């Protein structure tokens, strides 16, 4: 029990100076949960483009990998410590797919309504990552073929849905992007080596039904 509580404190704790414990969280993801992570590019200082990368039109400012690239994502504790010792404010980027979770994301306002509807129907969800604009529901790894077959079988899929699968990425708490704080809307529960996540089929079916019922059909950003 002490180990479980310690893990949760390290994941959600803040440094003594009041800032988020990014190194502690990154080590939990990489070494305890075996999720490959890498540092993201930080948001740019005020007065410049919102992202620290060279793209002036970056669509995910301060919440994506740049240097190193996504293929450098690792579960090696030494590399994680080196990265965040040298870049202590870098966002934590999860390389989705493989042995790591994937995600289904949707606009924050629609997500809040969808999660309330899913709760009302007894749908079990795992961790949910929230940024100011979008919420991401973590799911079990899936292939592009599996996702394609799932979506093809549906009469309608809201354009507001996005999918983070093999070769994709997702910023994890307690990172900060140019939009603001990235946090847990549904925090991982302690008690296992890795958080439980549902199958993508169950989540897509339930989210599409919830969004259709609540009238969210047009693409949103």
PDB file of N, CA, C and O in Angstrom, residues 64-99:
ATOM      1  N   UNK A  64       4.277  19.038 -28.685  1.00  0.00           N
ATOM      2  CA  UNK A  64       4.673  18.027 -29.666  1.00  0.00           C
ATOM      3  C   UNK A  64       6.186  17.825 -29.611  1.00  0.00           C
ATOM      4  O   UNK A  64       6.916  18.672 -29.099  1.00  0.00           O
ATOM      5  N   UNK A  65       6.675  16.701 -30.126  1.00  0.00           N
ATOM      6  CA  UNK A  65       8.121  16.489 -30.166  1.00  0.00           C
ATOM      7  C   UNK A  65       8.755  17.283 -31.301  1.00  0.00           C
ATOM      8  O   UNK A  65       8.098  17.587 -32.288  1.00  0.00           O
ATOM      9  N   UNK A  66      10.006  17.629 -31.140  1.00  0.00           N
ATOM     10  CA  UNK A  66      10.749  18.303 -32.214  1.00  0.00           C
ATOM     11  C   UNK A  66      12.190  17.827 -32.242  1.00  0.00           C
ATOM     12  O   UNK A  66      12.647  17.253 -33.197  1.00  0.00           O
ATOM     13  N   UNK A  67      12.916  18.049 -31.156  1.00  0.00           N
ATOM     14  CA  UNK A  67      14.303  17.606 -31.056  1.00  0.00           C
ATOM     15  C   UNK A  67      14.530  17.104 -29.623  1.00  0.00           C
ATOM     16  O   UNK A  67      14.592  17.912 -28.698  1.00  0.00           O
ATOM     17  N   UNK A  68      14.576  15.774 -29.452  1.00  0.00           N
ATOM     18  CA  UNK A  68      14.618  14.715 -30.462  1.00  0.00           C
ATOM     19  C   UNK A  68      13.254  14.437 -31.082  1.00  0.00           C
ATOM     20  O   UNK A  68      12.228  14.896 -30.582  1.00  0.00           O
ATOM     21  N   UNK A  69      13.279  13.665 -32.180  1.00  0.00           N
ATOM     22  CA  UNK A  69      12.055  13.299 -32.857  1.00  0.00           C
ATOM     23  C   UNK A  69      11.327  12.180 -32.141  1.00  0.00           C
ATOM     24  O   UNK A  69      11.836  11.574 -31.192  1.00  0.00           O
ATOM     25  N   UNK A  70      10.131  11.881 -32.629  1.00  0.00           N
ATOM     26  CA  UNK A  70       9.255  10.928 -31.957  1.00  0.00           C
ATOM     27  C   UNK A  70       9.889   9.553 -31.803  1.00  0.00           C
ATOM     28  O   UNK A  70       9.648   8.856 -30.813  1.00  0.00           O
ATOM     29  N   UNK A  71      10.710   9.135 -32.752  1.00  0.00           N
ATOM     30  CA  UNK A  71      11.318   7.806 -32.691  1.00  0.00           C
ATOM     31  C   UNK A  71      12.272   7.653 -31.510  1.00  0.00           C
ATOM     32  O   UNK A  71      12.652   6.536 -31.163  1.00  0.00           O
ATOM     33  N   UNK A  72      12.652   8.753 -30.873  1.00  0.00           N
ATOM     34  CA  UNK A  72      13.561   8.686 -29.727  1.00  0.00           C
ATOM     35  C   UNK A  72      12.833   8.334 -28.431  1.00  0.00           C
ATOM     36  O   UNK A  72      13.482   8.124 -27.404  1.00  0.00           O
ATOM     37  N   UNK A  73      11.518   8.257 -28.455  1.00  0.00           N
ATOM     38  CA  UNK A  73      10.764   7.959 -27.228  1.00  0.00           C
ATOM     39  C   UNK A  73      11.279   6.680 -26.585  1.00  0.00           C
ATOM     40  O   UNK A  73      11.585   5.698 -27.263  1.00  0.00           O
ATOM     41  N   UNK A  74      11.380   6.681 -25.253  1.00  0.00           N
ATOM     42  CA  UNK A  74      12.036   5.577 -24.561  1.00  0.00           C
ATOM     43  C   UNK A  74      11.397   5.322 -23.201  1.00  0.00           C
ATOM     44  O   UNK A  74      10.703   6.187 -22.652  1.00  0.00           O
ATOM     45  N   UNK A  75      11.680   4.148 -22.663  1.00  0.00           N
ATOM     46  CA  UNK A  75      11.312   3.818 -21.277  1.00  0.00           C
ATOM     47  C   UNK A  75      12.562   3.730 -20.404  1.00  0.00           C
ATOM     48  O   UNK A  75      12.479   3.297 -19.257  1.00  0.00           O
ATOM     49  N   UNK A  76      13.697   4.134 -20.921  1.00  0.00           N
ATOM     50  CA  UNK A  76      14.957   4.044 -20.200  1.00  0.00           C
ATOM     51  C   UNK A  76      15.068   5.176 -19.167  1.00  0.00           C
ATOM     52  O   UNK A  76      15.019   6.365 -19.518  1.00  0.00           O
ATOM     53  N   UNK A  77      15.220   4.813 -17.901  1.00  0.00           N
ATOM     54  CA  UNK A  77      15.240   5.801 -16.824  1.00  0.00           C
ATOM     55  C   UNK A  77      16.406   6.777 -16.952  1.00  0.00           C
ATOM     56  O   UNK A  77      16.265   7.968 -16.664  1.00  0.00           O
ATOM     57  N   UNK A  78      17.570   6.282 -17.377  1.00  0.00           N
ATOM     58  CA  UNK A  78      18.737   7.163 -17.489  1.00  0.00           C
ATOM     59  C   UNK A  78      18.503   8.260 -18.519  1.00  0.00           C
ATOM     60  O   UNK A  78      18.856   9.422 -18.299  1.00  0.00           O
ATOM     61  N   UNK A  79      17.897   7.882 -19.662  1.00  0.00           N
ATOM     62  CA  UNK A  79      17.640   8.869 -20.703  1.00  0.00           C
ATOM     63  C   UNK A  79      16.590   9.869 -20.257  1.00  0.00           C
ATOM     64  O   UNK A  79      16.709  11.073 -20.487  1.00  0.00           O
ATOM     65  N   UNK A  80      15.546   9.372 -19.586  1.00  0.00           N
ATOM     66  CA  UNK A  80      14.502  10.260 -19.091  1.00  0.00           C
ATOM     67  C   UNK A  80      15.079  11.259 -18.092  1.00  0.00           C
ATOM     68  O   UNK A  80      14.783  12.462 -18.143  1.00  0.00           O
ATOM     69  N   UNK A  81      15.909  10.767 -17.163  1.00  0.00           N
ATOM     70  CA  UNK A  81      16.524  11.675 -16.187  1.00  0.00           C
ATOM     71  C   UNK A  81      17.394  12.720 -16.885  1.00  0.00           C
ATOM     72  O   UNK A  81      17.384  13.901 -16.519  1.00  0.00           O
ATOM     73  N   UNK A  82      18.143  12.303 -17.885  1.00  0.00           N
ATOM     74  CA  UNK A  82      19.036  13.245 -18.586  1.00  0.00           C
ATOM     75  C   UNK A  82      18.225  14.315 -19.296  1.00  0.00           C
ATOM     76  O   UNK A  82      18.537  15.512 -19.220  1.00  0.00           O
ATOM     77  N   UNK A  83      17.172  13.881 -19.985  1.00  0.00           N
ATOM     78  CA  UNK A  83      16.346  14.845 -20.712  1.00  0.00           C
ATOM     79  C   UNK A  83      15.758  15.894 -19.786  1.00  0.00           C
ATOM     80  O   UNK A  83      15.887  17.086 -20.035  1.00  0.00           O
ATOM     81  N   UNK A  84      15.084  15.448 -18.710  1.00  0.00           N
ATOM     82  CA  UNK A  84      14.378  16.425 -17.874  1.00  0.00           C
ATOM     83  C   UNK A  84      15.280  17.125 -16.869  1.00  0.00           C
ATOM     84  O   UNK A  84      14.901  18.147 -16.320  1.00  0.00           O
ATOM     85  N   UNK A  85      16.478  16.623 -16.646  1.00  0.00           N
ATOM     86  CA  UNK A  85      17.455  17.385 -15.866  1.00  0.00           C
ATOM     87  C   UNK A  85      17.923  18.577 -16.667  1.00  0.00           C
ATOM     88  O   UNK A  85      18.120  19.674 -16.134  1.00  0.00           O
ATOM     89  N   UNK A  86      18.097  18.373 -17.983  1.00  0.00           N
ATOM     90  CA  UNK A  86      18.551  19.453 -18.857  1.00  0.00           C
ATOM     91  C   UNK A  86      17.413  20.330 -19.372  1.00  0.00           C
ATOM     92  O   UNK A  86      17.643  21.471 -19.770  1.00  0.00           O
ATOM     93  N   UNK A  87      16.197  19.775 -19.384  1.00  0.00           N
ATOM     94  CA  UNK A  87      15.034  20.539 -19.885  1.00  0.00           C
ATOM     95  C   UNK A  87      13.877  20.358 -18.896  1.00  0.00           C
ATOM     96  O   UNK A  87      12.895  19.697 -19.180  1.00  0.00           O
ATOM     97  N   UNK A  88      14.008  20.922 -17.705  1.00  0.00           N
ATOM     98  CA  UNK A  88      13.066  20.613 -16.613  1.00  0.00           C
ATOM     99  C   UNK A  88      11.633  21.066 -16.859  1.00  0.00           C
ATOM    100  O   UNK A  88      10.726  20.599 -16.172  1.00  0.00           O
ATOM    101  N   UNK A  89      11.409  21.978 -17.815  1.00  0.00           N
ATOM    102  CA  UNK A  89      10.043  22.441 -18.066  1.00  0.00           C
ATOM    103  C   UNK A  89       9.453  21.854 -19.350  1.00  0.00           C
ATOM    104  O   UNK A  89       8.356  22.248 -19.752  1.00  0.00           O
ATOM    105  N   UNK A  90      10.170  20.929 -19.980  1.00  0.00           N
ATOM    106  CA  UNK A  90       9.689  20.369 -21.245  1.00  0.00           C
ATOM    107  C   UNK A  90       8.411  19.564 -21.043  1.00  0.00           C
ATOM    108  O   UNK A  90       8.300  18.802 -20.076  1.00  0.00           O
ATOM    109  N   UNK A  91       7.427  19.709 -21.930  1.00  0.00           N
ATOM    110  CA  UNK A  91       6.228  18.871 -21.844  1.00  0.00           C
ATOM    111  C   UNK A  91       6.595  17.395 -21.981  1.00  0.00           C
ATOM    112  O   UNK A  91       7.589  17.048 -22.623  1.00  0.00           O
ATOM    113  N   UNK A  92       5.796  16.523 -21.381  1.00  0.00           N
ATOM    114  CA  UNK A  92       5.991  15.080 -21.498  1.00  0.00           C
ATOM    115  C   UNK A  92       5.141  14.582 -22.659  1.00  0.00           C
ATOM    116  O   UNK A  92       3.919  14.741 -22.647  1.00  0.00           O
ATOM    117  N   UNK A  93       5.803  13.988 -23.652  1.00  0.00           N
ATOM    118  CA  UNK A  93       5.102  13.500 -24.841  1.00  0.00           C
ATOM    119  C   UNK A  93       5.093  11.979 -24.824  1.00  0.00           C
ATOM    120  O   UNK A  93       6.150  11.344 -24.713  1.00  0.00           O
ATOM    121  N   UNK A  94       3.916  11.386 -24.926  1.00  0.00           N
ATOM    122  CA  UNK A  94       3.760   9.939 -25.037  1.00  0.00           C
ATOM    123  C   UNK A  94       3.745   9.549 -26.498  1.00  0.00           C
ATOM    124  O   UNK A  94       3.005  10.136 -27.296  1.00  0.00           O
ATOM    125  N   UNK A  95       4.570   8.559 -26.868  1.00  0.00           N
ATOM    126  CA  UNK A  95       4.503   7.969 -28.206  1.00  0.00           C
ATOM    127  C   UNK A  95       3.419   6.900 -28.176  1.00  0.00           C
ATOM    128  O   UNK A  95       3.589   5.843 -27.563  1.00  0.00           O
ATOM    129  N   UNK A  96       2.279   7.164 -28.787  1.00  0.00           N
ATOM    130  CA  UNK A  96       1.136   6.272 -28.704  1.00  0.00           C
ATOM    131  C   UNK A  96       1.309   5.051 -29.605  1.00  0.00           C
ATOM    132  O   UNK A  96       2.000   5.099 -30.617  1.00  0.00           O
ATOM    133  N   UNK A  97       0.647   3.963 -29.232  1.00  0.00           N
ATOM    134  CA  UNK A  97       0.698   2.734 -30.012  1.00  0.00           C
ATOM    135  C   UNK A  97       1.816   1.817 -29.554  1.00  0.00           C
ATOM    136  O   UNK A  97       2.562   2.118 -28.624  1.00  0.00           O
ATOM    137  N   UNK A  98       1.931   0.657 -30.215  1.00  0.00           N
ATOM    138  CA  UNK A  98       2.902  -0.334 -29.771  1.00  0.00           C
ATOM    139  C   UNK A  98       2.423  -0.954 -28.473  1.00  0.00           C
ATOM    140  O   UNK A  98       1.325  -1.489 -28.390  1.00  0.00           O
ATOM    141  N   UNK A  99       3.243  -0.838 -27.421  1.00  0.00           N
ATOM    142  CA  UNK A  99       2.855  -1.312 -26.099  1.00  0.00           C
ATOM    143  C   UNK A  99       2.203  -0.221 -25.262  1.00  0.00           C
ATOM    144  O   UNK A  99       1.735  -0.480 -24.157  1.00  0.00           O
TER     145      UNK A  99
END
